[in-house]
Amino acid sequence: MQFVDLAALTIHDVKNRLAILASRAETRGDGETVHDALTAAATLTQLLLFYKAEKGSLSVDIDARVPADLLEELAMEIGKQTALTVAVNVGEAPTLWFYDEALVRMVLLNAIYNALRHAVKTITLSAHVRDDCLEFAVQDDGSGYPPAMLEQPMSMRSLSREGTGLGLYLASKVAALHSNSGQEGSVELRNAQGAVFCLRLPK
């Protein structure tokens, strides 16, 4: 077994242990430990997916999903970890859309954890259709992305305002794996009364 394969198995095991730790902390009502454990687990998930992407084995399991349900579940999960308000806007969300829920969930969680570090009072999760694409958005009410960061080519940007760029790299990979009739998914970062992360998935 090669080192990278052993490392991938070890990461998977540590992820499971962190999930157990988070469950125990939630039982005690320790939201801070829940947040730290799940954030660490999410980082390990990114490393595993990066490994798969580099090996060319990252694939998607696309099926009919309910965008509103996904955002409601994420809001409930994150709401237990923070005193901030996690709002959900799904009034214009489509009833169904086709995507890989596990991968999309990972991308959105990473964006949410980034937003948690910069929000003042509120994080808003939303979904709507624009230009025949489903657009998931994570918006915080903080100071927004630095202008210099938004001026960089997308390939050079980091999703986190202090991060390595791994999250955005994987988000772009996941988006591109969602394609239909020659149209690929995409990722967009912008400012609008705070930072806005958008994941766009074609119809």
mmCIF file of C-alpha atoms in Angstrom:
data_model
loop_
_atom_site.group_PDB
_atom_site.id
_atom_site.type_symbol
_atom_site.label_atom_id
_atom_site.label_comp_id
_atom_site.label_asym_id
_atom_site.label_seq_id
_atom_site.Cartn_x
_atom_site.Cartn_y
_atom_site.Cartn_z
ATOM 1 C CA MET A 1 0.000 0.000 0.000
ATOM 2 C CA GLN A 2 1.361 3.426 -0.938
ATOM 3 C CA PHE A 3 1.661 6.195 1.639
ATOM 4 C CA VAL A 4 -1.036 8.336 0.014
ATOM 5 C CA ASP A 5 -3.497 5.437 0.153
ATOM 6 C CA LEU A 6 -2.660 4.786 3.814
ATOM 7 C CA ALA A 7 -3.062 8.496 4.542
ATOM 8 C CA ALA A 8 -6.485 8.487 2.877
ATOM 9 C CA LEU A 9 -7.613 5.553 5.031
ATOM 10 C CA THR A 10 -6.269 7.245 8.163
ATOM 11 C CA ILE A 11 -8.071 10.484 7.335
ATOM 12 C CA HIS A 12 -11.310 8.545 6.926
ATOM 13 C CA ASP A 13 -10.834 6.920 10.343
ATOM 14 C CA VAL A 14 -10.079 10.250 12.057
ATOM 15 C CA LYS A 15 -13.168 11.758 10.409
ATOM 16 C CA ASN A 16 -15.318 9.051 11.973
ATOM 17 C CA ARG A 17 -13.763 9.669 15.391
ATOM 18 C CA LEU A 18 -14.445 13.390 15.095
ATOM 19 C CA ALA A 19 -18.075 12.640 14.261
ATOM 20 C CA ILE A 20 -18.341 10.585 17.469
ATOM 21 C CA LEU A 21 -16.736 13.427 19.434
ATOM 22 C CA ALA A 22 -19.208 15.915 17.952
ATOM 23 C CA SER A 23 -22.122 13.643 18.871
ATOM 24 C CA ARG A 24 -20.971 13.392 22.474
ATOM 25 C CA ALA A 25 -20.440 17.151 22.686
ATOM 26 C CA GLU A 26 -23.920 17.792 21.274
ATOM 27 C CA THR A 27 -25.391 15.545 23.971
ATOM 28 C CA ARG A 28 -23.655 17.744 26.575
ATOM 29 C CA GLY A 29 -24.871 20.917 24.889
ATOM 30 C CA ASP A 30 -21.294 21.949 24.074
ATOM 31 C CA GLY A 31 -21.866 23.815 20.822
ATOM 32 C CA GLU A 32 -18.299 25.132 20.599
ATOM 33 C CA THR A 33 -16.777 21.647 20.648
ATOM 34 C CA VAL A 34 -19.391 20.435 18.147
ATOM 35 C CA HIS A 35 -18.380 23.257 15.811
ATOM 36 C CA ASP A 36 -14.636 22.619 16.190
ATOM 37 C CA ALA A 37 -15.007 18.868 15.651
ATOM 38 C CA LEU A 38 -17.237 19.223 12.599
ATOM 39 C CA THR A 39 -15.035 21.934 11.099
ATOM 40 C CA ALA A 40 -12.018 19.643 11.448
ATOM 41 C CA ALA A 41 -13.984 16.759 9.926
ATOM 42 C CA ALA A 42 -15.026 18.970 7.006
ATOM 43 C CA THR A 43 -11.367 19.863 6.386
ATOM 44 C CA LEU A 44 -10.453 16.173 6.308
ATOM 45 C CA THR A 45 -13.302 15.548 3.864
ATOM 46 C CA GLN A 46 -11.777 18.181 1.591
ATOM 47 C CA LEU A 47 -8.398 16.460 1.781
ATOM 48 C CA LEU A 48 -9.960 13.130 0.800
ATOM 49 C CA LEU A 49 -11.772 14.702 -2.124
ATOM 50 C CA PHE A 50 -8.604 16.508 -3.197
ATOM 51 C CA TYR A 51 -6.838 13.142 -3.198
ATOM 52 C CA LYS A 52 -9.579 11.648 -5.368
ATOM 53 C CA ALA A 53 -9.558 14.664 -7.690
ATOM 54 C CA GLU A 54 -5.800 14.382 -8.168
ATOM 55 C CA LYS A 55 -6.133 10.648 -8.936
ATOM 56 C CA GLY A 56 -8.919 11.396 -11.402
ATOM 57 C CA SER A 57 -11.357 9.270 -9.404
ATOM 58 C CA LEU A 58 -13.675 11.991 -8.150
ATOM 59 C CA SER A 59 -17.118 11.190 -9.567
ATOM 60 C CA VAL A 60 -20.668 12.371 -9.040
ATOM 61 C CA ASP A 61 -23.861 10.555 -8.097
ATOM 62 C CA ILE A 62 -26.456 12.831 -9.654
ATOM 63 C CA ASP A 63 -30.111 12.291 -8.812
ATOM 64 C CA ALA A 64 -33.274 14.301 -8.194
ATOM 65 C CA ARG A 65 -32.839 16.340 -4.996
ATOM 66 C CA VAL A 66 -34.791 18.968 -3.060
ATOM 67 C CA PRO A 67 -32.680 22.143 -2.667
ATOM 68 C CA ALA A 68 -34.923 23.611 0.045
ATOM 69 C CA ASP A 69 -34.554 20.508 2.207
ATOM 70 C CA LEU A 70 -30.760 20.602 1.917
ATOM 71 C CA LEU A 71 -30.558 24.230 3.026
ATOM 72 C CA GLU A 72 -32.999 23.698 5.885
ATOM 73 C CA GLU A 73 -30.921 20.745 7.119
ATOM 74 C CA LEU A 74 -27.702 22.744 6.904
ATOM 75 C CA ALA A 75 -29.263 25.683 8.759
ATOM 76 C CA MET A 76 -30.428 23.388 11.538
ATOM 77 C CA GLU A 77 -27.013 21.719 11.784
ATOM 78 C CA ILE A 78 -25.065 24.995 11.831
ATOM 79 C CA GLY A 79 -27.573 26.684 14.131
ATOM 80 C CA LYS A 80 -26.541 24.277 16.894
ATOM 81 C CA GLN A 81 -22.927 25.414 16.579
ATOM 82 C CA THR A 82 -23.253 29.190 16.681
ATOM 83 C CA ALA A 83 -25.062 32.075 18.320
ATOM 84 C CA LEU A 84 -25.366 33.778 14.926
ATOM 85 C CA THR A 85 -28.667 33.734 13.061
ATOM 86 C CA VAL A 86 -28.676 31.253 10.171
ATOM 87 C CA ALA A 87 -31.486 32.360 7.868
ATOM 88 C CA VAL A 88 -32.867 30.391 4.922
ATOM 89 C CA ASN A 89 -34.420 31.916 1.817
ATOM 90 C CA VAL A 90 -35.962 29.238 -0.397
ATOM 91 C CA GLY A 91 -39.080 31.044 -1.578
ATOM 92 C CA GLU A 92 -37.781 30.929 -5.171
ATOM 93 C CA ALA A 93 -36.077 27.538 -4.945
ATOM 94 C CA PRO A 94 -37.108 24.906 -7.500
ATOM 95 C CA THR A 95 -38.979 21.905 -6.156
ATOM 96 C CA LEU A 96 -36.403 19.484 -7.598
ATOM 97 C CA TRP A 97 -32.984 19.696 -9.216
ATOM 98 C CA PHE A 98 -30.433 17.118 -10.286
ATOM 99 C CA TYR A 99 -27.087 17.101 -8.444
ATOM 100 C CA ASP A 100 -24.824 15.073 -6.167
ATOM 101 C CA GLU A 101 -26.114 15.976 -2.724
ATOM 102 C CA ALA A 102 -23.074 14.730 -0.777
ATOM 103 C CA LEU A 103 -20.623 16.798 -2.825
ATOM 104 C CA VAL A 104 -22.837 19.883 -2.929
ATOM 105 C CA ARG A 105 -23.346 19.617 0.821
ATOM 106 C CA MET A 106 -19.578 19.516 1.342
ATOM 107 C CA VAL A 107 -19.077 22.614 -0.819
ATOM 108 C CA LEU A 108 -21.805 24.557 0.971
ATOM 109 C CA LEU A 109 -20.571 23.516 4.428
ATOM 110 C CA ASN A 110 -17.120 24.814 3.606
ATOM 111 C CA ALA A 111 -18.591 28.121 2.466
ATOM 112 C CA ILE A 112 -20.734 28.314 5.619
ATOM 113 C CA TYR A 113 -17.788 27.654 7.945
ATOM 114 C CA ASN A 114 -15.931 30.448 6.174
ATOM 115 C CA ALA A 115 -18.926 32.752 6.591
ATOM 116 C CA LEU A 116 -19.123 31.947 10.312
ATOM 117 C CA ARG A 117 -15.698 33.513 10.820
ATOM 118 C CA HIS A 118 -16.738 36.817 9.278
ATOM 119 C CA ALA A 119 -20.464 37.297 9.888
ATOM 120 C CA VAL A 120 -21.568 39.946 12.370
ATOM 121 C CA LYS A 121 -25.087 38.743 13.102
ATOM 122 C CA THR A 122 -26.508 36.731 10.209
ATOM 123 C CA ILE A 123 -25.667 34.134 7.587
ATOM 124 C CA THR A 124 -28.227 33.618 4.837
ATOM 125 C CA LEU A 125 -28.551 30.442 2.783
ATOM 126 C CA SER A 126 -30.576 30.700 -0.395
ATOM 127 C CA ALA A 127 -31.441 28.867 -3.595
ATOM 128 C CA HIS A 128 -33.041 30.103 -6.790
ATOM 129 C CA VAL A 129 -32.875 29.597 -10.548
ATOM 130 C CA ARG A 130 -30.925 32.058 -12.679
ATOM 131 C CA ASP A 131 -30.090 31.609 -16.374
ATOM 132 C CA ASP A 132 -31.277 27.982 -16.316
ATOM 133 C CA CYS A 133 -28.937 27.178 -13.421
ATOM 134 C CA LEU A 134 -29.691 26.419 -9.806
ATOM 135 C CA GLU A 135 -27.771 28.934 -7.727
ATOM 136 C CA PHE A 136 -26.980 28.073 -4.126
ATOM 137 C CA ALA A 137 -25.711 31.097 -2.210
ATOM 138 C CA VAL A 138 -24.089 31.567 1.189
ATOM 139 C CA GLN A 139 -24.018 35.202 2.289
ATOM 140 C CA ASP A 140 -22.670 36.762 5.463
ATOM 141 C CA ASP A 141 -23.129 40.317 6.770
ATOM 142 C CA GLY A 142 -19.435 40.925 7.360
ATOM 143 C CA SER A 143 -16.984 43.201 5.567
ATOM 144 C CA GLY A 144 -16.967 41.150 2.356
ATOM 145 C CA TYR A 145 -14.146 39.748 0.275
ATOM 146 C CA PRO A 146 -11.122 42.029 -0.137
ATOM 147 C CA PRO A 147 -11.247 43.790 -3.544
ATOM 148 C CA ALA A 148 -7.765 42.477 -4.394
ATOM 149 C CA MET A 149 -9.027 38.935 -3.903
ATOM 150 C CA LEU A 150 -11.993 39.428 -6.237
ATOM 151 C CA GLU A 151 -9.685 40.883 -8.889
ATOM 152 C CA GLN A 152 -7.643 37.666 -9.024
ATOM 153 C CA PRO A 153 -8.415 34.966 -11.605
ATOM 154 C CA MET A 154 -10.767 32.376 -10.117
ATOM 155 C CA SER A 155 -8.049 29.705 -10.285
ATOM 156 C CA MET A 156 -5.859 31.743 -7.900
ATOM 157 C CA ARG A 157 -8.508 32.654 -5.331
ATOM 158 C CA SER A 158 -8.948 31.195 -1.866
ATOM 159 C CA LEU A 159 -12.507 30.626 -0.653
ATOM 160 C CA SER A 160 -11.494 31.548 2.883
ATOM 161 C CA ARG A 161 -10.201 35.052 3.335
ATOM 162 C CA GLU A 162 -7.269 33.472 5.193
ATOM 163 C CA GLY A 163 -7.289 30.012 3.617
ATOM 164 C CA THR A 164 -5.162 27.970 1.252
ATOM 165 C CA GLY A 165 -7.547 27.800 -1.679
ATOM 166 C CA LEU A 166 -8.311 24.087 -1.209
ATOM 167 C CA GLY A 167 -12.003 24.771 -0.577
ATOM 168 C CA LEU A 168 -12.417 26.844 -3.714
ATOM 169 C CA TYR A 169 -10.406 24.364 -5.783
ATOM 170 C CA LEU A 170 -12.724 21.537 -4.731
ATOM 171 C CA ALA A 171 -15.831 23.683 -5.148
ATOM 172 C CA SER A 172 -14.773 24.416 -8.726
ATOM 173 C CA LYS A 173 -14.082 20.715 -9.353
ATOM 174 C CA VAL A 174 -17.489 19.719 -7.985
ATOM 175 C CA ALA A 175 -19.221 22.421 -10.018
ATOM 176 C CA ALA A 176 -17.478 21.323 -13.225
ATOM 177 C CA LEU A 177 -18.530 17.694 -12.668
ATOM 178 C CA HIS A 178 -22.134 18.880 -12.929
ATOM 179 C CA SER A 179 -22.618 19.392 -16.648
ATOM 180 C CA ASN A 180 -25.507 19.125 -19.070
ATOM 181 C CA SER A 181 -25.788 19.865 -22.797
ATOM 182 C CA GLY A 182 -22.322 21.403 -22.855
ATOM 183 C CA GLN A 183 -22.945 23.674 -19.873
ATOM 184 C CA GLU A 184 -20.818 23.210 -16.757
ATOM 185 C CA GLY A 185 -21.482 24.321 -13.219
ATOM 186 C CA SER A 186 -19.422 27.180 -11.829
ATOM 187 C CA VAL A 187 -18.455 29.038 -8.678
ATOM 188 C CA GLU A 188 -18.704 32.781 -8.152
ATOM 189 C CA LEU A 189 -17.507 35.045 -5.338
ATOM 190 C CA ARG A 190 -18.882 38.564 -4.999
ATOM 191 C CA ASN A 191 -19.742 41.234 -2.452
ATOM 192 C CA ALA A 192 -23.290 42.404 -1.715
ATOM 193 C CA GLN A 193 -23.636 43.821 1.803
ATOM 194 C CA GLY A 194 -21.142 41.165 2.841
ATOM 195 C CA ALA A 195 -19.432 38.238 1.135
ATOM 196 C CA VAL A 196 -21.472 36.013 -1.173
ATOM 197 C CA PHE A 197 -20.392 32.540 -2.292
ATOM 198 C CA CYS A 198 -22.402 31.094 -5.185
ATOM 199 C CA LEU A 199 -22.464 27.550 -6.517
ATOM 200 C CA ARG A 200 -24.228 27.344 -9.876
ATOM 201 C CA LEU A 201 -25.435 23.995 -11.246
ATOM 202 C CA PRO A 202 -26.875 23.581 -14.764
ATOM 203 C CA LYS A 203 -30.343 22.231 -15.418
#
